Coordinates of C-alpha atoms in Angstrom, one line a residue:
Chain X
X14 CA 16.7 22.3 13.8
X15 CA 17.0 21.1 10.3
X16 CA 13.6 20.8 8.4
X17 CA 14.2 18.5 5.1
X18 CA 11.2 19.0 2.6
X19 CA 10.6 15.9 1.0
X20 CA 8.8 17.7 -1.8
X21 CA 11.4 20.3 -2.6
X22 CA 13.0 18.6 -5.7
X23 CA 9.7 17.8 -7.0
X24 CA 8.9 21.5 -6.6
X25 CA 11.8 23.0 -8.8
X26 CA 11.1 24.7 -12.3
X27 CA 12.9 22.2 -14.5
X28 CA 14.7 19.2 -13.9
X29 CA 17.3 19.7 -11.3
X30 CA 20.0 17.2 -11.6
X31 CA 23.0 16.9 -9.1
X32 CA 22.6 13.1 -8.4
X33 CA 25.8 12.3 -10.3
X34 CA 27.8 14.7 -8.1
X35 CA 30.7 12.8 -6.2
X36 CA 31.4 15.6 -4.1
X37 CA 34.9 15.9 -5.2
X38 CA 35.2 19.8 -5.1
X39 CA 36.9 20.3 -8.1
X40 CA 34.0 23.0 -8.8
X41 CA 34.2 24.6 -5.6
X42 CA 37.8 24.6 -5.8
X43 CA 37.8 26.3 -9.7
X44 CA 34.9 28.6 -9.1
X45 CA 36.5 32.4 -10.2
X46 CA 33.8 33.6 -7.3
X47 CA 35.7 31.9 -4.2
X48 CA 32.4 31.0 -2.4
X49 CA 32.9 27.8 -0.8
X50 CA 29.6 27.0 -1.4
X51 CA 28.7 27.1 -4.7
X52 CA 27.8 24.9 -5.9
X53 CA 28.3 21.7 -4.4
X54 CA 27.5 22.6 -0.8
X55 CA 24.9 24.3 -2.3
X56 CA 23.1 21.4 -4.2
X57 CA 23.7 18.9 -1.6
X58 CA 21.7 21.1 0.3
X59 CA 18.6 21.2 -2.6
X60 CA 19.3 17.3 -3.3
X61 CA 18.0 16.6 0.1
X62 CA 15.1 18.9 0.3
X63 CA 16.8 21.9 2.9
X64 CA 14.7 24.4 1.3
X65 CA 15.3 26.9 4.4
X66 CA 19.4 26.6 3.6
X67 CA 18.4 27.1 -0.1
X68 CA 16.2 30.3 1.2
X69 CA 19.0 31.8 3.1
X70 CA 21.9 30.9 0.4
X71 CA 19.9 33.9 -2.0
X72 CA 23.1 36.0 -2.8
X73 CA 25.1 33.0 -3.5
X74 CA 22.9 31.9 -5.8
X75 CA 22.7 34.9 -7.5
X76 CA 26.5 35.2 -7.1
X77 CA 26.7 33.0 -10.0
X78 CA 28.9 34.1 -12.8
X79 CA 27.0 31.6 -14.7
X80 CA 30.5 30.9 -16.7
X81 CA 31.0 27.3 -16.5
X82 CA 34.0 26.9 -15.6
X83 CA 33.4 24.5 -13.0
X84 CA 31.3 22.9 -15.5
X85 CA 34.2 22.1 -18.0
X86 CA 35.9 20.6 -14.8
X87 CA 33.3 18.3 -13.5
X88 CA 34.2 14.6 -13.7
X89 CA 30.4 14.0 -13.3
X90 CA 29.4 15.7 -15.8
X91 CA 27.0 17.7 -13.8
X92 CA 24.4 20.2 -15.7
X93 CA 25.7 22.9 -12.7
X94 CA 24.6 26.1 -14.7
X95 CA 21.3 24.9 -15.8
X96 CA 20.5 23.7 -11.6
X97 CA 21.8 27.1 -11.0
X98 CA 19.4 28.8 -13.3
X99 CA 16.5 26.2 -11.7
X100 CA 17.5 27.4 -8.4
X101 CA 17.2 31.2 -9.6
X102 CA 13.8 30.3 -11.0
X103 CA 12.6 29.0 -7.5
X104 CA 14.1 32.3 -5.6
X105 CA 12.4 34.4 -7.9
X106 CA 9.3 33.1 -7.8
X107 CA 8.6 32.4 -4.1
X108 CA 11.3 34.4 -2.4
X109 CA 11.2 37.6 -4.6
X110 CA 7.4 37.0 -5.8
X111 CA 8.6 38.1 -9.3
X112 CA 7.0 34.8 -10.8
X113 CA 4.3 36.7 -12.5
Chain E
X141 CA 23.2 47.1 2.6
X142 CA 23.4 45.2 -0.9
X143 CA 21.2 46.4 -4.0
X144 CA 17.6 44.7 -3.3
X145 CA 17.8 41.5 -5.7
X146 CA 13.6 42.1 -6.1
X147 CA 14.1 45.9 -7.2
X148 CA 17.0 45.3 -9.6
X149 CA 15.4 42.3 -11.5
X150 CA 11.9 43.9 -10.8
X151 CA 13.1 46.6 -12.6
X152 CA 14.7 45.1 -15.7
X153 CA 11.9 42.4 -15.9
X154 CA 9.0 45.1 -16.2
X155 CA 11.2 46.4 -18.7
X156 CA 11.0 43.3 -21.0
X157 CA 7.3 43.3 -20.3
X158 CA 6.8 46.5 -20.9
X159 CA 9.3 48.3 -23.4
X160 CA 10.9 44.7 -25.1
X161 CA 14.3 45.5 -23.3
X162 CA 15.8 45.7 -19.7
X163 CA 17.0 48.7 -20.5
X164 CA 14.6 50.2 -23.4
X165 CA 16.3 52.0 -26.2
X166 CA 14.4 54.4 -28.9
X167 CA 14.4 52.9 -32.6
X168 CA 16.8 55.9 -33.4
X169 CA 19.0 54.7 -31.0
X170 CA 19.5 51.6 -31.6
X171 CA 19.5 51.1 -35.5
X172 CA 21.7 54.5 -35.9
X173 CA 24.9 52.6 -36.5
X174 CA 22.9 51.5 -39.9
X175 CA 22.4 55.0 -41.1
X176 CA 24.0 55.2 -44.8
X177 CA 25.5 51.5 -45.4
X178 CA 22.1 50.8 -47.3
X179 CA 21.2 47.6 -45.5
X180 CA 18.0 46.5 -47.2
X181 CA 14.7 45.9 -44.7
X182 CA 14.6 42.4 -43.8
X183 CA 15.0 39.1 -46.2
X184 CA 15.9 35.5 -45.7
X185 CA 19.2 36.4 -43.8
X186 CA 19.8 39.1 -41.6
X187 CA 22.6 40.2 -39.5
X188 CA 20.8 40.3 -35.6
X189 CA 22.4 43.0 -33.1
X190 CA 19.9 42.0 -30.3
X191 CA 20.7 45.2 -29.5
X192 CA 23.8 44.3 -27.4
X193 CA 26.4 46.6 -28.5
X194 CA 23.6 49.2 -28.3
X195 CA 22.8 48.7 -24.7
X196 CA 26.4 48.7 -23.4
X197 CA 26.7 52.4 -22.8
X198 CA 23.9 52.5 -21.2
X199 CA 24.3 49.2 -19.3
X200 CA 28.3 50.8 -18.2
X201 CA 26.3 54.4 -17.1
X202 CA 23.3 52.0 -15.2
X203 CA 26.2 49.5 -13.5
X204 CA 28.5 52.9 -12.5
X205 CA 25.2 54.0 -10.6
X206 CA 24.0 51.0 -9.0
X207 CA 27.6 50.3 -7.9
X208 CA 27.3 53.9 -6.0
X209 CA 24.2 52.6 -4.4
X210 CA 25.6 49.5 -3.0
X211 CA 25.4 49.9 0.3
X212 CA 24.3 52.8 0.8
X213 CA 21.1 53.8 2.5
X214 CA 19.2 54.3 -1.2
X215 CA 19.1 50.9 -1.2
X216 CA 16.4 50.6 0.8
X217 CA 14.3 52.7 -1.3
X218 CA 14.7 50.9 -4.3
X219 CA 11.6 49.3 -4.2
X220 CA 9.5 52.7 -4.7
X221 CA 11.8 53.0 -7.6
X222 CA 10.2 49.6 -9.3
X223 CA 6.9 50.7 -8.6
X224 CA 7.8 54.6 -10.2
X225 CA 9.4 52.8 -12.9
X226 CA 6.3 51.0 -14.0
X227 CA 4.8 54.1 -15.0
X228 CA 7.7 56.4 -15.6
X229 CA 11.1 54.7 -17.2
X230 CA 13.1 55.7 -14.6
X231 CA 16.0 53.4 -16.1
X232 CA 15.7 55.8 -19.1
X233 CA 17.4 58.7 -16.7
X234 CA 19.9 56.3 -14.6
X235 CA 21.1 54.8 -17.6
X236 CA 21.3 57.6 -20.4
X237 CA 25.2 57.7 -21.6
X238 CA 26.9 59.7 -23.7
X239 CA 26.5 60.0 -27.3
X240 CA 30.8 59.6 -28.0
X241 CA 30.9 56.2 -26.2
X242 CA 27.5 55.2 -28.0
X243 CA 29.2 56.3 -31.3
X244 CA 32.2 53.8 -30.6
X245 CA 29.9 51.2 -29.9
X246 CA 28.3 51.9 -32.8
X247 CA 31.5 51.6 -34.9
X248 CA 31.8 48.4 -33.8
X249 CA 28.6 46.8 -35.3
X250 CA 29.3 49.4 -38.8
X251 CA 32.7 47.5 -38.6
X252 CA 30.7 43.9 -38.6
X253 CA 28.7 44.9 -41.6
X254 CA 31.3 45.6 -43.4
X255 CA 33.4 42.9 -42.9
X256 CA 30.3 40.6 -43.6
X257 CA 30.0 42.9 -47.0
X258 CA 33.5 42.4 -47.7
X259 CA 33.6 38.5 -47.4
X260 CA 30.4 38.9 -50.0
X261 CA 27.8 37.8 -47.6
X262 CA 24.7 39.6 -48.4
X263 CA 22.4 40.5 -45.6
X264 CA 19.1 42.6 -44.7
X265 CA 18.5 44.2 -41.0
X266 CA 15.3 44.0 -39.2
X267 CA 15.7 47.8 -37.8
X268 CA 12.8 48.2 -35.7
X269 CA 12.3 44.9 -34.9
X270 CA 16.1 43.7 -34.2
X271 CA 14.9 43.4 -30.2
X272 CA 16.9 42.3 -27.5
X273 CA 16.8 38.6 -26.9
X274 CA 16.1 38.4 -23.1
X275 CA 19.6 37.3 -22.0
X276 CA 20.0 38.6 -18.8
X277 CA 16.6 38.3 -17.3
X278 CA 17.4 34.2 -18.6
X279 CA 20.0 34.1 -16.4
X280 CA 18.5 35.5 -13.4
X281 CA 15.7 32.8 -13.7
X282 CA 12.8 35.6 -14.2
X283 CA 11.4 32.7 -16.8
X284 CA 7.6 34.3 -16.8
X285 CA 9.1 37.5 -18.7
X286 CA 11.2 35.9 -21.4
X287 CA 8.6 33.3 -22.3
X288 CA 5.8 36.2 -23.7
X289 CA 9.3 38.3 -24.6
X290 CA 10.7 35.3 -26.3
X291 CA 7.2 35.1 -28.7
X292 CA 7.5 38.9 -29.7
X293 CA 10.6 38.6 -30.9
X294 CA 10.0 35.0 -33.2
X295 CA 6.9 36.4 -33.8
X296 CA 8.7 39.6 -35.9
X297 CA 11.3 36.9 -37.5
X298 CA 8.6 34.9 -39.0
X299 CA 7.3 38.2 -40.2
X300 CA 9.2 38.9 -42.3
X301 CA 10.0 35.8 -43.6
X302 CA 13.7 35.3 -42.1
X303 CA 15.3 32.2 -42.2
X304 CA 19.4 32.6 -41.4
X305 CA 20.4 35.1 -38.5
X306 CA 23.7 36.2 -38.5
X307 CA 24.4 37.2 -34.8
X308 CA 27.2 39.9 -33.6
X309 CA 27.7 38.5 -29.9
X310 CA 28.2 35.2 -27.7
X311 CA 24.9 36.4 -25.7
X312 CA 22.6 36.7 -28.6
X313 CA 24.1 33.5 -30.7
X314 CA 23.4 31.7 -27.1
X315 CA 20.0 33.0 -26.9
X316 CA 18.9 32.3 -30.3
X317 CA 20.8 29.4 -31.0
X318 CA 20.3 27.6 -28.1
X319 CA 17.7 28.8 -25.8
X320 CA 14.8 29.7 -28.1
X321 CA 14.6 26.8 -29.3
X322 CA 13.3 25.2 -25.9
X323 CA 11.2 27.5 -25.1
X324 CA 9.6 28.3 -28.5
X325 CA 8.5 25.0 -30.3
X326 CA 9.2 24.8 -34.1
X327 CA 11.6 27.4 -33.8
X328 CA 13.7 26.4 -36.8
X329 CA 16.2 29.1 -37.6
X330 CA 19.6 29.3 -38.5
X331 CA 22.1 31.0 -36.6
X332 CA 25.3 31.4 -36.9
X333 CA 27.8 34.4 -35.0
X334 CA 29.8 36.7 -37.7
X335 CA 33.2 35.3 -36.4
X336 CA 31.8 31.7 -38.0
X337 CA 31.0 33.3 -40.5
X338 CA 33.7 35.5 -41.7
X339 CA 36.3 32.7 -40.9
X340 CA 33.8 30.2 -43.4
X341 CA 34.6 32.5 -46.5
X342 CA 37.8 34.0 -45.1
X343 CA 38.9 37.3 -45.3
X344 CA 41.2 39.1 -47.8
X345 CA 43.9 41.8 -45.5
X346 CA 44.6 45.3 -47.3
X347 CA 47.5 45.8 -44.3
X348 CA 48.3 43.1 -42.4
X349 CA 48.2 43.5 -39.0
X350 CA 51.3 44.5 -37.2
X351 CA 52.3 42.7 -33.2
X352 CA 51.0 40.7 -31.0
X353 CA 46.8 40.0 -30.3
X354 CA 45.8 38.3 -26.4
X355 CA 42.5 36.6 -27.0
X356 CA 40.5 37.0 -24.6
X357 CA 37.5 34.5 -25.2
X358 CA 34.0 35.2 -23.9
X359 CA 32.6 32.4 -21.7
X360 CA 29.4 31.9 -23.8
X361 CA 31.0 31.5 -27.0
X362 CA 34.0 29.0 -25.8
X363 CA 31.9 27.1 -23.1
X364 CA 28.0 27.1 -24.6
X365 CA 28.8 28.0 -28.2
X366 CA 32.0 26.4 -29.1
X367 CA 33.5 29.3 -30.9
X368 CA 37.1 29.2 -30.2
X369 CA 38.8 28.4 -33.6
X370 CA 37.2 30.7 -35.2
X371 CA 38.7 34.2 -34.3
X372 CA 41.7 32.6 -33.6
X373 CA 42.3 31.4 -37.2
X374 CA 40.8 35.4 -38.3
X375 CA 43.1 37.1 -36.4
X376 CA 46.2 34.7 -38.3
X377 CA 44.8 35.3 -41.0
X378 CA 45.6 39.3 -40.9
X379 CA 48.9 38.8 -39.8
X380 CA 48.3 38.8 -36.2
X381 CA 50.7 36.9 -33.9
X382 CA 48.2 35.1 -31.6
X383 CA 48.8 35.1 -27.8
X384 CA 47.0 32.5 -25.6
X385 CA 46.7 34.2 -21.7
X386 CA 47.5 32.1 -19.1
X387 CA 43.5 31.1 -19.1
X388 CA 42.1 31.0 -22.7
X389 CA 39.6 28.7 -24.4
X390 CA 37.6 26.5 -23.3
X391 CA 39.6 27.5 -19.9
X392 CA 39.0 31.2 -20.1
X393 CA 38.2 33.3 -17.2
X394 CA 34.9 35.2 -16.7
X395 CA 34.9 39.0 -16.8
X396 CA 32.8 39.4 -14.6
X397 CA 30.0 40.8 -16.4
X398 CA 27.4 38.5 -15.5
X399 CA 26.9 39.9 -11.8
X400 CA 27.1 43.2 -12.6
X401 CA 23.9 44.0 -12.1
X402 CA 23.6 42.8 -8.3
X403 CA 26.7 43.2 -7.0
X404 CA 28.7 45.7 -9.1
X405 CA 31.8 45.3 -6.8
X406 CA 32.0 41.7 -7.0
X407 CA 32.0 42.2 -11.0
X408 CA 34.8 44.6 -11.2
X409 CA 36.9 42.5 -8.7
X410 CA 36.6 39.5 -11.0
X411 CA 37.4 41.7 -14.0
X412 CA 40.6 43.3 -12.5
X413 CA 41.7 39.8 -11.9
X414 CA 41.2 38.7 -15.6
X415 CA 42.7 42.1 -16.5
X416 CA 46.0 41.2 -14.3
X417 CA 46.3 37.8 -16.4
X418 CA 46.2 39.2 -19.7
X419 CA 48.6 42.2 -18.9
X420 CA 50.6 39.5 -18.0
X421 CA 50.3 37.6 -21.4
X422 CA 50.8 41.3 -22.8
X423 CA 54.1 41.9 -21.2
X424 CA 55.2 38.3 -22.1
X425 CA 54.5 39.0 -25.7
X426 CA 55.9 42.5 -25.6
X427 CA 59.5 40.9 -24.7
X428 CA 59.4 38.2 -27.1
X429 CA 58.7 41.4 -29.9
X430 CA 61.2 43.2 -28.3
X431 CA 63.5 39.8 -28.3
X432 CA 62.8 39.1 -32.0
X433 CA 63.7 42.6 -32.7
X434 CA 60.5 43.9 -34.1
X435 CA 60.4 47.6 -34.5
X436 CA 57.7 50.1 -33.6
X437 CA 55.2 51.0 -30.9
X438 CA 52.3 48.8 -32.0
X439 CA 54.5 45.9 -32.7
X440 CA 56.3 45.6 -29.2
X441 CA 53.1 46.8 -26.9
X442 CA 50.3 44.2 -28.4
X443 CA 46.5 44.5 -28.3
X444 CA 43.8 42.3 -26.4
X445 CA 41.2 41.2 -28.9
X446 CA 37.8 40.9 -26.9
X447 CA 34.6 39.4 -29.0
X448 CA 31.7 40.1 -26.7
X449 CA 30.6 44.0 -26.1
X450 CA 30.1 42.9 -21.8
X451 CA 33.6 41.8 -22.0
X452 CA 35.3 44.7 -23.5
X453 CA 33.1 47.3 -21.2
X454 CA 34.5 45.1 -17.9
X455 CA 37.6 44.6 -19.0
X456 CA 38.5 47.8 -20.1
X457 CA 36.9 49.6 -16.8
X458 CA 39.2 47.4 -14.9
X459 CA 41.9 48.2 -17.0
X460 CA 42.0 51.8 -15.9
X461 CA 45.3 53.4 -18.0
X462 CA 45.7 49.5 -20.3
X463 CA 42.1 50.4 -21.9
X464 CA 43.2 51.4 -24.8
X465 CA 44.6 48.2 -25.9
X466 CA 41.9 46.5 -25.6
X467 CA 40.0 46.1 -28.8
X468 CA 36.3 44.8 -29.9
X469 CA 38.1 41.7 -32.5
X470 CA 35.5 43.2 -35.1
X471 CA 37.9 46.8 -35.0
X472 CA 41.0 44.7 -35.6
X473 CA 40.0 42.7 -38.3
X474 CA 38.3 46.1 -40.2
X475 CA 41.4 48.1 -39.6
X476 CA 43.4 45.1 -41.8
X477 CA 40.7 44.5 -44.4
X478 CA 39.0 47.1 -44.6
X479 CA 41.3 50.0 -44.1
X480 CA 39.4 53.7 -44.4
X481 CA 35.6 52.9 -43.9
X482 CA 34.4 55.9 -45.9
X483 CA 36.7 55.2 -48.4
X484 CA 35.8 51.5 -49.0
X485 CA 32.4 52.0 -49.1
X486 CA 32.6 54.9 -51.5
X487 CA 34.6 52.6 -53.7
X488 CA 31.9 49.9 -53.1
X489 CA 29.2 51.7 -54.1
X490 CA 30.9 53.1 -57.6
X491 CA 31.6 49.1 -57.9
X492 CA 27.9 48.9 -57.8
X493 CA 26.7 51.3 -59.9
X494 CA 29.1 49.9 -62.6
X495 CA 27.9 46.4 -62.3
X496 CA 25.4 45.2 -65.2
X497 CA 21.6 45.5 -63.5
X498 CA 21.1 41.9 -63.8
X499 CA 23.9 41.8 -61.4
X500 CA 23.6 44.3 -59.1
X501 CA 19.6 43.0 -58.5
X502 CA 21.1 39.6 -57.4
X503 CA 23.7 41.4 -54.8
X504 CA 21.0 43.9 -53.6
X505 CA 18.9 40.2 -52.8
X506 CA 19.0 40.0 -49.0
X507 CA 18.2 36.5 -48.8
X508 CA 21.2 35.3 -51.1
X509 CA 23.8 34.2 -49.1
X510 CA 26.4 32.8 -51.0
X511 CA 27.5 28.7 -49.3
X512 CA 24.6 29.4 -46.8
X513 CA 25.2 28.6 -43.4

């Protein structure tokens, strides 16, 4: 079963922002690391609240090359490094407990 | 069994807390590549290292261990190691490199100063307090270090009264120039990398250089920095031909760098792949020399010019028996304008003597930089 919590967004270190994403895969597609996904799939997921998936996607989020590639792509204009990094910040805080 | 994410970043987080750097260095260590060019102790503007080039040896020894760990049954030990390394630096032994492939590092920043000295740009150096800037534990998200981390290193800049940083790499000029100032309010300083710098007041070439140059552009400073014209219009500027790889600019290809740290394999996958494009753009150029009938070894084989120290160590592990043509951009341009190091500066420093005192006071000035930035 898929639990969606509705206070996941809200919960992020900085302001996560995927809204604008059309879902055209253009960053998927470009991505040098060949994860299919990261990072669309992968913010779909934190958009609506599947903070379980988000749990269990650790070493693709730390997979990241961070390089923006997809990022010079994006028709949408999506900040896709900086929700990265906000997804990172989450991990390490209440997955690794390195918050403090 | 993958390196443990909360070992690793554990690790190089109670680092930064603890010692200023993910991977601590001694003072002699990393301000040796100053010893004898006379850089005065801090001033308005000061060329900042962030230690990078420092830290890549030991990074490359630290990376060829880890990458022997992954997935092996250490890993699951890894965590005893964080908890050892708290009190003993245990990152001091897995990472200690050797003191030839420090020395070309080194060279590299030596080479920076000089150029900077040779376009006239007068500069101070922080020594002890030229720390590390927090890069990587930014982008792992370990936020709670680099905040404090972050203050310690303004805090030393306002010491001493600095107002213009000249920065030597993409990850530095990132950090300073982009990512201190949201986390540290009223952070107000200037910085600017070398290569912006340098191609500003333009360089004057002893020996111009001879063949083709790949660029190989450093995510950070194409896609966060915007510094893409820049070397390109240094390296014309000596003489080199240019040669745009398959992926360059705004459109280059990572090397890989970023992951090294987690998952070492990964990294050297995605760096043979950008190696295999630029050989490519290597071999292209190498028959258009060989087509236009240029003459001589250098000339026909080309050079890739790299301008960020996590590149070049990648790359040029990746390049296995090509990794000698690859080439920090700083080396290139030195070789054409500055020629034989010892000999320049000796030359520089009987130019100074001879200069009248008024003269010589208003070069030795650290915080006069000529057209400031």
């Amino acid at each position: 079963m898929i639990r969606v919590d509705e206070e996941f967004l809200g919960s992020l270190d900085g302001p996560f922002d995927a809204a604008a994403c059309m879902s055209c895969g253009v960053c998927t597609a470009l991505c040098p690391m060949e994860i299919g996904s990261l990072p669309r799939e992968l913010f779909r997921h934190a958009i609506l609240g599947l903070a379980e998936r988000i749990r269990q996607q650790e070493d693709t989020i730390f997979s990241c090359l961070l390089c923006r590639s997809c990022e010079a792509s994006c028709p949408a204009e999506v900040p896709i490094t900086e929700n990265v990094r906000i997804l990172r910040r989450h991990l390490v805080k209440h997955q690794l407990g390195l918050g403090e | 069994m993958p390196l443990q994410k909360k070992a690793v970043l554990g690790i190089l987080s109670d680092n930064l807390r603890r010692r200023g750097s993910v991977l601590p260095l001694s003072r002699r260590l990393h301000t040796r590549w100053a010893r004898g060019l006379g850089i005065p102790l801090g001033g308005e503007t000061v060329i900042y290292t962030g230690q990078m080039y420092q830290l890549i040896p030991a990074i490359s020894k630290m990376a060829r261990r880890m990458a022997s760990l992954e997935d092996s049954w250490l890993t699951r030990v890894m965590g005893a190691g964080r908890v050892v390394n708290k009190v003993l630096n245990i990152s001091w032994f897995l990472s200690r490199a050797r003191r030839r492939e420090r020395a070309v590092y080194d060279s590299m920043l030596r080479d920076i100063a000089l150029l900077l000295r040779a376009s006239g740009v007068e500069f101070g150096y922080l020594y002890g307090d030229d720390m590390y800037t927090g890069a990587l534990v930014h982008d792992q998200g370990v936020d709670s270090a680099l905040a404090a981390h972050a203050r310690r290193v303004v805090a030393a800049l306002q010491a001493h009264g600095v107002k213009r940083l000249i920065t030597v790499d993409p990850h530095t000029t990132h950090m300073l120039r982009s990512v201190y100032p949201q986390l540290i309010e009223g952070f107000e300083i200037e910085v600017r990398s070398y290569l912006e710098i340098l191609d500003e007041r333009g360089l004057v070439p002893r020996e111009m250089h001879d063949g083709p140059v790949v660029v190989h552009d450093s995510c950070v400073y194409a896609r966060y920095e915007s510094v893409v014209d820049s070397p390109r219009r240094l390296l014309t500027s000596i003489g080199a031909a240019v040669v745009e790889p398959e992926l360059s600019g705004v459109w280059t290809h990572c090397c890989g760098g970023p992951i090294e740290s987690l998952f070492p394999r990964r990294a050297h996958e995605i760096a043979a792949r950008r190696v295999e494009q630029l050989a490519e753009s290597l071999s292209t150029a190498h028959v258009e020399a060989a087509g236009r009938g240029e003459q001589g070894e250098r000339s026909q084989r080309g050079t890739v010019a790299v301008m960020c120290p996590i590149c070049l160590v990648n790359l040029t592990g990746a390049a296995e028996a090509s990794a000698g043509r690859y080439r920090d951009i700083s080396r290139l341009l030195a070789d054409s304008v500055i020629g034989d190091r010892a000999r320049w500066l000796a030359r520089r420093e009987r130019g100074q003597k001879a200069l009248p005192a008024a003269q010589a006071d208003v070069e030795a000035d650290p915080g006069v930089l000529p057209s400031a930035p």
